[in-house]
Amino acid sequence: MEFSIKSTLPEKLKTDCIAVGIFETRKLSDAAESIDSASGGHISGILKRGDMEGRSGTSLLLHHVPGIAAERVLLVGLGKEAEFAEKAYIDAIHAALEAVRNTGAKDAAFYFTAIPVKDRNAQWSIHHAVLEVMDSLYHFDKMKSKPEKKRDALKKLSFFALDAGAELALKQGVAVAEGVNFAKDLGNLPGNVCTPSYLAGQALEIAKEFKLESRILEQKDMKALGMGSLLSVTRGSHEPPKLIVLEYRGAAKNKKPVVLVGKGITFDSGGISLKPGADMDEMKYDMCGAASVLGAIRAAAQMKLKLNIVAIVPSCENMPGGSATKPGDIVTSMSGQTIEVLNTDAEGRLILCDALTYAEKFDPETVVDVATLTGACVIALGHVASGLYSNDETLASELLEAGKQARDRAWQMPLWEDYQEQLKSNFADMANIGGRPAGSVTAACFLARFTKQFRWAHLDVAGTAHRSGKHKGSTGRPVPLLTRFLIERSSGA
Ligand code: BES
Ligand code: MN
Ligand code: ZN
């Protein structure tokens, strides 16, 4: 899709379809008003007949509207004017898009994008128009032998805006949406395609396209670094593990980087503590943290943010096998701390802890890790919010606010010392599980033992990175949250 900003008067705009807003009840928005007067009251006449109330989510397509340049006019319901906030705006975007896609229009213009949305600015409206449209248009058919037949006529979509920041908001929206799509594709690819080597290859593609520095650490490098915890997870697999590092430099060399760490388990069978069979296919999504971190650094590079960013992705499979790690095995992490692996299915924290210790090498300003870490987080927060943990309250607030702005919300959970007790081991410095109570919290508490050297936050995205059931698929979350956080960081600099 080709996006652009328009500032032409609505009645003068040459397009296959112009979409204008109608408030409840039958109240014309400014653009609808202009078209109405240019057409000699055509729109108000139709409204009087009772064909359109302006309810949120509704639309009405009109052909042959006299006196205007557009081929078609789409009236889009916006709900009550006094209640025109985020949800009504987003619903209008979707209703308009669906209606336009049902016509043969090759290009269209949404003119309701300039109507102020409660508590949000003009840039937000444009940014999210792009994100919502790209989200709706996304489909994954890379693994079908024949691509699906249905082809969209719509090739160009423009948004009306008079705001000076609209062009930038559009560009950034496209960059973020492409980062989201990148993450979605990686998530949706099956485990036999999206292996650690494939992830590394994709990271190198990003590095090439956006001129980032890259480094792939192999098993022997991990051994040399003493990453005994990471290495214990890959033991049962025939796929070689990779530790992927991308560096984007958009600020002065001496400026400390934001380091993003993403869990890249390309398939989580549970290992010797094998998972039950039902829905085990969804464990191909266990690399969504990695995908989001790669998608975010890609978007940041495309936006040329004035920020230094490092992405670190520890990646391997978690499989059973003759040489796989067994419950009761004790491993030594890169930090020197020893871990009793009581459950090989709690493998995410085992690869993350070594990646977090490795992050110290970059002298980070902040470290944010993203992981589909615990089923317990899904029980706590469902599929709405990602779980947020942090050892720094300012960082936590920044991420929470970024999530709200980005419509990719997180909810803060406690990291209190009281929970650390559950990780006690009789034989090693700690166990890798803390029992059933507060499973998402104890997983975060485990990571906290490896992040004392820097400001750190952890996002548990087990419930938000992908969907199950009929709409099974990757969501691309939390790329919107991460990129909003990075944009805010770079504009504050
Ligand atoms: N990858 C899973 C977590 C997960 C579960 C993600 C469901 C998405 C949906 C993780 O590696 C795992 O298996 N966690 C265990 C931890 C337990 C053994 C302490 C879990 O949540 O059951
Ligand atoms: Mn697991
Ligand atoms: Zn896992």
Coordinates of C-alpha atoms and ligand atoms in Angstrom, one line a residue:
M1 CA 0.0 0.0 0.0
E2 CA 1.2 3.5 -0.9
F3 CA 0.3 6.0 1.8
S4 CA 0.3 9.8 1.5
I5 CA -1.0 12.9 3.2
K6 CA -3.5 15.2 1.5
S7 CA -4.5 18.7 2.3
T8 CA -6.7 19.4 -0.8
L9 CA -10.3 20.7 -0.2
P10 CA -12.6 17.6 -0.1
E11 CA -14.8 18.7 -3.0
K12 CA -11.7 19.3 -5.2
L13 CA -10.0 16.0 -4.6
K14 CA -9.7 13.6 -7.6
T15 CA -9.9 10.1 -6.1
D16 CA -11.8 6.9 -6.6
C17 CA -13.3 7.2 -3.2
I18 CA -13.4 10.0 -0.5
A19 CA -14.4 8.9 3.0
V20 CA -15.9 11.6 5.2
G21 CA -17.2 11.4 8.8
I22 CA -20.8 11.6 10.0
F23 CA -21.4 12.0 13.8
E24 CA -24.4 10.6 15.6
T25 CA -27.1 11.7 15.0
R26 CA -26.8 12.8 11.3
K27 CA -24.3 15.5 12.1
L28 CA -21.9 16.4 9.3
S29 CA -18.2 16.7 9.9
D30 CA -16.4 19.6 8.3
A31 CA -15.3 17.6 5.2
A32 CA -18.8 16.2 4.9
E33 CA -20.2 19.7 5.1
S34 CA -17.9 20.9 2.3
I35 CA -19.1 18.0 0.0
D36 CA -22.6 18.7 1.0
S37 CA -22.5 22.3 -0.1
A38 CA -20.6 21.6 -3.2
S39 CA -23.2 19.0 -4.2
G40 CA -26.2 21.2 -3.4
G41 CA -27.3 19.4 -0.3
H42 CA -26.9 15.8 -1.6
I43 CA -25.5 14.4 1.6
S44 CA -27.9 16.1 4.0
G45 CA -30.7 15.0 1.7
I46 CA -29.7 11.3 2.1
L47 CA -29.3 11.7 5.8
K48 CA -32.8 13.2 6.1
R49 CA -34.2 10.1 4.4
G50 CA -32.8 8.1 7.4
D51 CA -30.2 6.0 5.5
M52 CA -27.3 6.9 7.9
E53 CA -27.4 7.8 11.6
G54 CA -23.6 8.1 12.0
R55 CA -23.3 5.3 14.5
S56 CA -19.7 4.1 15.1
G57 CA -18.6 1.3 12.8
T58 CA -21.3 2.0 10.1
S59 CA -20.7 3.3 6.6
L60 CA -22.7 4.2 3.5
L61 CA -21.3 4.3 0.0
L62 CA -22.6 6.9 -2.5
H63 CA -22.1 7.0 -6.2
H64 CA -22.6 10.0 -8.6
V65 CA -22.5 12.7 -6.0
P66 CA -22.9 15.9 -8.1
G67 CA -20.5 18.8 -8.1
I68 CA -17.4 17.1 -6.6
A69 CA -14.2 15.6 -8.1
A70 CA -14.3 12.2 -6.4
E71 CA -15.9 9.2 -8.0
R72 CA -17.4 7.9 -4.9
V73 CA -18.2 9.3 -1.4
L74 CA -18.1 7.0 1.6
L75 CA -20.0 8.3 4.7
V76 CA -18.3 6.9 7.8
G77 CA -20.1 6.8 11.1
L78 CA -18.1 8.3 14.0
G79 CA -20.5 7.9 16.9
K80 CA -21.3 10.8 19.2
E81 CA -19.1 13.9 18.6
A82 CA -18.5 14.4 22.3
E83 CA -17.4 10.8 22.7
F84 CA -15.0 10.8 19.7
A85 CA -12.0 9.1 21.3
E86 CA -9.4 6.4 20.4
K87 CA -11.9 3.5 19.9
A88 CA -14.4 5.4 17.8
Y89 CA -11.5 6.6 15.6
I90 CA -10.0 3.1 15.2
D91 CA -13.4 1.6 14.5
A92 CA -14.0 4.3 11.8
I93 CA -10.6 3.4 10.1
H94 CA -11.6 -0.3 10.0
A95 CA -15.2 0.4 8.8
A96 CA -13.9 2.7 6.1
L97 CA -11.2 0.4 5.0
E98 CA -13.5 -2.6 4.7
A99 CA -16.1 -0.6 2.8
V100 CA -13.5 0.8 0.3
R101 CA -12.0 -2.6 -0.2
N102 CA -15.4 -3.9 -1.2
T103 CA -15.5 -1.4 -4.1
G104 CA -13.2 -1.4 -7.2
A105 CA -11.5 1.8 -6.0
K106 CA -7.8 1.8 -6.7
D107 CA -7.1 4.8 -4.6
A108 CA -9.0 6.4 -1.7
A109 CA -8.7 9.3 0.7
F110 CA -9.8 9.3 4.4
Y111 CA -10.9 12.8 5.3
F112 CA -12.0 12.0 8.9
T113 CA -8.3 11.6 10.0
A114 CA -8.1 15.3 10.7
I115 CA -10.9 15.3 13.2
P116 CA -9.4 15.7 16.7
V117 CA -9.4 12.5 18.8
K118 CA -9.9 13.0 22.5
D119 CA -6.5 13.1 24.4
R120 CA -4.5 12.3 21.2
N121 CA -2.7 14.7 18.8
A122 CA -2.8 14.9 15.0
Q123 CA 0.4 12.8 14.6
W124 CA -1.1 10.0 16.6
S125 CA -4.1 9.9 14.3
I126 CA -2.0 9.5 11.2
H127 CA 0.5 7.1 12.8
H128 CA -2.3 4.8 13.9
A129 CA -4.3 5.1 10.7
V130 CA -1.2 3.5 9.0
L131 CA -0.7 0.9 11.7
E132 CA -4.4 -0.2 11.7
V133 CA -4.6 -0.4 7.9
M134 CA -1.4 -2.4 7.6
D135 CA -2.6 -4.7 10.4
S136 CA -5.9 -5.3 8.5
L137 CA -4.1 -6.0 5.2
Y138 CA -1.6 -8.4 6.7
H139 CA -1.9 -12.0 5.6
F140 CA 0.5 -14.9 5.8
D141 CA 0.6 -17.1 2.7
K142 CA 4.3 -17.7 2.4
M143 CA 3.8 -21.4 3.1
K144 CA 0.9 -22.0 0.7
S145 CA 1.8 -23.7 -2.6
K146 CA -0.4 -21.2 -4.4
P147 CA -0.9 -17.6 -3.1
E148 CA -4.5 -16.8 -2.4
K149 CA -6.5 -15.5 -5.4
K150 CA -8.3 -12.5 -3.9
R151 CA -6.5 -9.4 -5.0
D152 CA -7.0 -6.0 -3.7
A153 CA -7.9 -3.2 -6.1
L154 CA -6.9 -0.6 -3.5
K155 CA -3.2 0.5 -4.1
K156 CA -3.1 4.0 -2.7
L157 CA -4.5 5.5 0.4
S158 CA -4.2 9.0 1.6
F159 CA -5.1 10.7 4.8
F160 CA -6.3 14.3 5.2
A161 CA -4.2 16.3 7.6
L162 CA -3.2 20.0 7.9
D163 CA -0.7 19.3 10.8
A164 CA 3.0 20.1 10.1
G165 CA 4.0 16.8 11.7
A166 CA 1.7 14.6 9.6
E167 CA 4.4 13.6 7.0
L168 CA 6.7 12.5 9.7
A169 CA 4.0 10.6 11.5
L170 CA 3.1 8.9 8.3
K171 CA 6.7 7.9 7.6
Q172 CA 7.2 6.6 11.2
G173 CA 3.9 4.8 10.9
V174 CA 5.1 3.0 7.8
A175 CA 8.4 2.1 9.5
V176 CA 6.7 0.7 12.6
A177 CA 4.1 -1.2 10.5
E178 CA 6.9 -2.8 8.5
G179 CA 8.6 -3.7 11.8
V180 CA 5.3 -5.3 13.0
N181 CA 5.0 -7.2 9.7
F182 CA 8.5 -8.4 9.9
A183 CA 7.9 -9.7 13.4
K184 CA 4.6 -11.3 12.4
D185 CA 6.2 -13.2 9.5
L186 CA 9.0 -14.6 11.7
G187 CA 6.4 -15.7 14.3
N188 CA 4.1 -17.3 11.8
L189 CA 6.9 -19.3 10.0
P190 CA 7.0 -22.9 11.2
G191 CA 9.8 -24.2 13.5
N192 CA 11.3 -26.2 10.7
V193 CA 11.9 -23.1 8.6
C194 CA 12.4 -20.4 11.3
T195 CA 15.4 -22.0 13.0
P196 CA 18.1 -20.2 15.0
S197 CA 20.1 -20.1 11.8
Y198 CA 17.2 -18.6 9.9
L199 CA 16.7 -15.9 12.6
A200 CA 20.4 -15.1 12.3
G201 CA 20.1 -14.9 8.5
Q202 CA 17.1 -12.5 8.9
A203 CA 19.1 -10.3 11.3
L204 CA 21.9 -10.2 8.8
E205 CA 19.4 -9.1 6.1
I206 CA 18.3 -6.2 8.4
A207 CA 22.0 -5.3 9.0
K208 CA 22.6 -5.2 5.2
E209 CA 19.6 -3.2 4.4
F210 CA 20.0 -0.6 7.1
K211 CA 23.8 -0.7 7.5
L212 CA 23.9 -2.0 11.1
E213 CA 26.8 -3.7 12.7
S214 CA 26.2 -7.4 13.2
R215 CA 27.7 -10.3 15.0
I216 CA 26.6 -13.9 15.3
L217 CA 28.1 -15.9 18.1
E218 CA 28.3 -19.6 17.6
Q219 CA 28.2 -22.4 20.1
K220 CA 32.0 -22.4 20.5
D221 CA 31.9 -18.6 21.2
M222 CA 29.2 -19.2 23.9
K223 CA 31.4 -21.9 25.4
A224 CA 34.4 -19.5 25.5
L225 CA 32.2 -16.9 27.2
G226 CA 31.0 -19.4 29.8
M227 CA 27.3 -19.3 28.8
G228 CA 26.6 -22.6 30.5
S229 CA 23.0 -21.8 31.1
L230 CA 22.2 -20.9 27.5
L231 CA 24.1 -23.9 26.3
S232 CA 22.2 -26.3 28.6
V233 CA 19.0 -25.5 26.7
T234 CA 20.3 -26.3 23.2
R235 CA 21.8 -29.7 24.2
G236 CA 18.9 -31.8 23.1
S237 CA 18.6 -30.2 19.6
H238 CA 20.4 -30.9 16.4
E239 CA 20.0 -27.2 15.3
P240 CA 23.0 -25.1 16.1
P241 CA 22.3 -22.3 18.6
K242 CA 23.0 -18.6 17.7
L243 CA 23.5 -15.5 19.7
I244 CA 22.6 -12.6 17.4
V245 CA 23.8 -9.1 18.0
L246 CA 22.7 -6.0 15.9
E247 CA 24.0 -2.5 16.6
Y248 CA 22.3 0.6 15.3
R249 CA 24.2 3.8 15.9
G250 CA 22.0 6.9 15.4
A251 CA 23.6 9.0 18.1
A252 CA 27.1 10.0 19.2
K253 CA 29.5 7.1 19.8
N254 CA 29.8 7.9 23.5
K255 CA 26.1 7.8 24.1
K256 CA 25.1 4.7 26.0
P257 CA 22.8 2.4 24.1
V258 CA 19.4 1.1 24.8
V259 CA 19.8 -2.7 24.7
L260 CA 16.9 -4.9 23.6
V261 CA 17.1 -8.6 24.4
G262 CA 14.6 -11.0 22.9
K263 CA 13.9 -14.7 23.7
G264 CA 14.5 -16.7 20.5
I265 CA 13.4 -20.3 21.3
T266 CA 12.4 -21.3 17.8
F267 CA 10.5 -24.3 19.2
D268 CA 9.8 -25.1 22.8
S269 CA 8.9 -28.8 23.3
G270 CA 9.6 -28.4 27.0
G271 CA 12.7 -30.6 26.6
I272 CA 12.8 -33.7 29.0
S273 CA 10.0 -32.0 31.0
L274 CA 8.0 -32.5 27.8
K275 CA 4.9 -30.4 27.3
P276 CA 1.5 -32.0 26.7
G277 CA 0.6 -32.5 23.1
A278 CA -2.4 -30.3 22.7
D279 CA -1.6 -27.0 21.0
M280 CA 2.1 -27.7 21.1
D281 CA 2.4 -26.3 17.6
E282 CA 2.0 -22.9 19.1
M283 CA 5.4 -23.2 20.7
K284 CA 6.8 -22.2 17.3
Y285 CA 5.9 -18.7 18.6
D286 CA 8.4 -19.0 21.4
M287 CA 10.7 -16.7 19.4
C288 CA 8.3 -13.8 19.3
G289 CA 10.3 -11.8 21.8
A290 CA 13.3 -12.1 19.4
A291 CA 11.1 -11.2 16.4
S292 CA 9.8 -8.1 18.2
V293 CA 13.3 -6.9 19.1
L294 CA 14.5 -7.4 15.5
G295 CA 11.3 -5.7 14.2
A296 CA 11.9 -2.7 16.6
I297 CA 15.5 -2.1 15.7
R298 CA 14.6 -2.4 12.1
A299 CA 11.9 0.3 12.5
A300 CA 14.2 2.5 14.5
A301 CA 16.9 2.3 11.8
Q302 CA 14.3 3.1 9.1
M303 CA 13.1 6.1 11.1
K304 CA 16.8 7.1 11.6
L305 CA 16.1 7.7 15.3
K306 CA 18.8 9.7 17.1
L307 CA 19.6 6.9 19.5
N308 CA 22.1 4.0 19.9
I309 CA 20.3 0.7 20.1
V310 CA 21.6 -2.9 20.4
A311 CA 19.5 -6.0 19.8
I312 CA 20.6 -9.2 21.4
V313 CA 18.9 -12.4 20.6
P314 CA 19.8 -15.7 22.2
S315 CA 18.3 -18.4 20.0
C316 CA 18.0 -22.2 20.1
E317 CA 15.5 -25.0 20.2
N318 CA 14.3 -26.7 23.4
M319 CA 14.2 -30.4 22.6
P320 CA 14.4 -33.7 24.4
G321 CA 17.2 -36.1 23.4
G322 CA 19.9 -38.4 24.7
S323 CA 22.2 -35.5 25.6
A324 CA 19.4 -33.1 26.6
T325 CA 19.6 -31.4 30.0
K326 CA 17.7 -33.4 32.7
P327 CA 15.7 -32.2 35.7
G328 CA 18.2 -31.9 38.6
D329 CA 21.1 -30.9 36.4
I330 CA 23.1 -28.0 37.6
V331 CA 24.6 -25.5 35.2
T332 CA 26.9 -22.5 35.6
S333 CA 25.7 -19.2 34.0
M334 CA 28.0 -16.6 32.5
S335 CA 27.6 -14.6 35.6
G336 CA 29.1 -17.4 37.7
Q337 CA 25.9 -18.1 39.5
T338 CA 24.8 -21.8 39.4
I339 CA 21.3 -22.9 38.5
E340 CA 19.5 -26.1 39.4
V341 CA 17.3 -27.0 36.4
L342 CA 14.3 -28.5 38.1
N343 CA 12.1 -28.1 35.0
T344 CA 13.6 -28.1 31.5
D345 CA 10.5 -26.3 30.3
A346 CA 11.5 -23.2 32.2
E347 CA 14.1 -22.6 29.5
G348 CA 13.4 -19.0 28.5
R349 CA 15.0 -17.6 31.6
L350 CA 18.0 -19.9 31.1
I351 CA 18.9 -18.4 27.7
L352 CA 17.9 -14.9 28.8
C353 CA 20.1 -14.8 31.9
D354 CA 23.3 -15.3 29.8
A355 CA 22.2 -12.8 27.2
L356 CA 21.5 -10.3 29.9
T357 CA 25.0 -10.8 31.4
Y358 CA 26.4 -10.5 27.9
A359 CA 24.5 -7.1 27.6
E360 CA 26.8 -5.6 30.3
K361 CA 29.6 -5.5 27.6
F362 CA 27.6 -2.7 25.9
D363 CA 27.6 -0.5 29.0
P364 CA 23.8 0.0 28.5
E365 CA 21.8 3.0 29.4
T366 CA 18.8 0.7 29.7
V367 CA 18.1 -2.9 29.0
V368 CA 14.6 -4.2 28.0
D369 CA 14.1 -7.9 27.5
V370 CA 11.0 -9.3 25.7
A371 CA 10.0 -12.9 26.1
T372 CA 7.1 -15.3 25.8
L373 CA 8.2 -16.4 29.2
T374 CA 5.3 -17.9 31.2
G375 CA 1.9 -19.5 30.8
A376 CA 1.3 -17.9 34.2
C377 CA 1.4 -14.5 32.7
V378 CA -1.4 -15.5 30.3
I379 CA -3.4 -16.6 33.4
A380 CA -2.8 -13.3 35.1
L381 CA -3.3 -10.8 32.3
G382 CA -4.9 -12.8 29.5
H383 CA -4.3 -11.5 26.0
V384 CA -4.8 -7.8 26.6
A385 CA -1.8 -6.6 28.5
S386 CA 1.9 -7.7 28.5
G387 CA 3.4 -8.2 31.9
L388 CA 5.9 -5.5 32.8
Y389 CA 8.6 -5.8 35.5
S390 CA 11.3 -3.3 36.2
N391 CA 14.0 -2.4 38.7
D392 CA 13.5 1.3 37.9
E393 CA 10.2 3.1 38.4
T394 CA 10.9 5.8 35.9
L395 CA 11.6 3.3 33.2
A396 CA 8.5 1.4 34.1
S397 CA 6.4 4.5 33.8
E398 CA 8.0 5.3 30.4
L399 CA 7.1 1.8 29.1
L400 CA 3.6 1.9 30.5
E401 CA 3.0 5.2 28.8
A402 CA 4.5 4.1 25.5
G403 CA 2.2 1.1 25.6
K404 CA -0.9 3.3 26.1
Q405 CA 0.1 5.6 23.3
A406 CA 0.9 2.7 21.0
R407 CA -2.3 0.8 21.8
D408 CA -0.1 -2.0 22.9
R409 CA -0.5 -1.9 26.6
A410 CA 1.5 -3.4 29.5
W411 CA 0.6 -3.7 33.1
Q412 CA 3.2 -3.5 35.9
M413 CA 3.7 -6.5 38.1
P414 CA 5.7 -6.7 41.4
L415 CA 9.4 -7.7 41.6
W416 CA 9.5 -7.7 45.4
E417 CA 12.2 -9.5 47.3
D418 CA 9.6 -11.6 49.1
Y419 CA 9.1 -13.7 45.9
Q420 CA 12.9 -14.5 45.6
E421 CA 12.5 -17.1 48.4
Q422 CA 10.6 -19.4 46.0
L423 CA 13.7 -19.7 43.8
K424 CA 15.8 -21.3 46.6
S425 CA 17.7 -24.5 45.7
N426 CA 19.2 -27.0 48.1
F427 CA 22.0 -27.7 45.8
A428 CA 22.8 -24.6 43.6
D429 CA 22.6 -20.8 43.9
M430 CA 19.0 -20.9 42.7
A431 CA 16.4 -23.1 41.1
N432 CA 15.0 -22.3 37.6
I433 CA 11.4 -22.6 38.8
G434 CA 9.5 -21.1 41.8
G435 CA 6.4 -23.4 42.0
R436 CA 2.9 -22.6 40.8
P437 CA 2.1 -19.4 42.8
A438 CA 3.0 -16.2 40.9
G439 CA 4.8 -18.0 38.1
S440 CA 5.2 -14.9 36.0
V441 CA 6.6 -13.0 38.9
T442 CA 9.2 -15.7 40.0
A443 CA 10.4 -15.9 36.3
A444 CA 11.0 -12.2 36.4
C445 CA 12.7 -12.5 39.8
F446 CA 15.0 -15.1 38.3
L447 CA 16.0 -12.6 35.6
A448 CA 16.4 -9.8 38.2
R449 CA 19.3 -11.8 39.7
F450 CA 21.2 -11.1 36.4
T451 CA 20.4 -7.4 35.9
K452 CA 21.6 -5.7 39.0
Q453 CA 24.3 -3.8 37.0
F454 CA 21.8 -1.7 34.9
R455 CA 18.4 -0.2 34.6
W456 CA 16.3 -3.0 33.3
A457 CA 12.7 -3.9 32.4
H458 CA 11.2 -7.2 31.3
L459 CA 8.1 -7.7 29.2
D460 CA 6.4 -11.1 29.5
V461 CA 4.5 -11.3 26.2
A462 CA 3.3 -14.9 26.4
G463 CA -0.3 -13.8 26.2
T464 CA 0.0 -10.9 23.7
A465 CA 2.6 -11.9 21.0
H466 CA 0.3 -14.4 19.3
R467 CA -3.3 -15.5 19.1
S468 CA -4.8 -19.0 19.3
G469 CA -7.9 -20.5 17.8
K470 CA -9.6 -19.4 14.6
H471 CA -7.4 -16.3 14.3
K472 CA -4.2 -18.2 15.2
G473 CA -1.3 -16.0 14.3
S474 CA 1.4 -13.6 15.4
T475 CA 0.3 -10.1 16.5
G476 CA 3.6 -8.3 16.1
R477 CA 3.3 -7.1 19.7
P478 CA 5.2 -5.5 21.4
V479 CA 6.8 -3.8 18.4
P480 CA 4.4 -0.8 18.7
L481 CA 5.2 -0.4 22.4
L482 CA 9.0 -0.7 21.9
T483 CA 9.1 1.7 18.9
R484 CA 7.0 4.3 20.7
F485 CA 9.4 4.0 23.7
L486 CA 12.4 4.5 21.3
I487 CA 10.8 7.4 19.5
E488 CA 10.1 9.2 22.8
R489 CA 13.7 8.4 23.9
S490 CA 15.2 9.9 20.8
S491 CA 13.0 13.0 20.7
G492 CA 13.8 13.7 24.3
A493 CA 17.5 13.6 23.4
Ligands
BES1 N1 7.3 -20.7 26.3 C1 6.8 -21.1 27.5 C2 5.7 -20.1 28.0 C3 4.5 -20.0 27.2 C4 3.3 -20.7 27.6 C5 4.4 -19.1 26.2 C6 2.2 -20.5 26.9 C7 3.2 -18.9 25.5 C8 2.1 -19.6 25.8 C9 7.8 -21.2 28.6 O1 9.1 -21.7 28.1 C10 7.4 -22.3 29.6 O2 7.2 -23.4 29.2 N2 7.1 -21.8 30.8 C11 6.6 -22.7 31.8 C12 7.4 -22.4 33.0 C13 7.1 -23.4 34.1 C14 7.7 -24.8 33.8 C15 7.7 -22.9 35.4 C16 5.1 -22.5 31.9 O3 4.7 -21.3 31.8 O4 4.4 -23.5 32.1
MN2 MN 9.2 -23.8 28.1
ZN3 ZN 9.5 -21.2 26.2

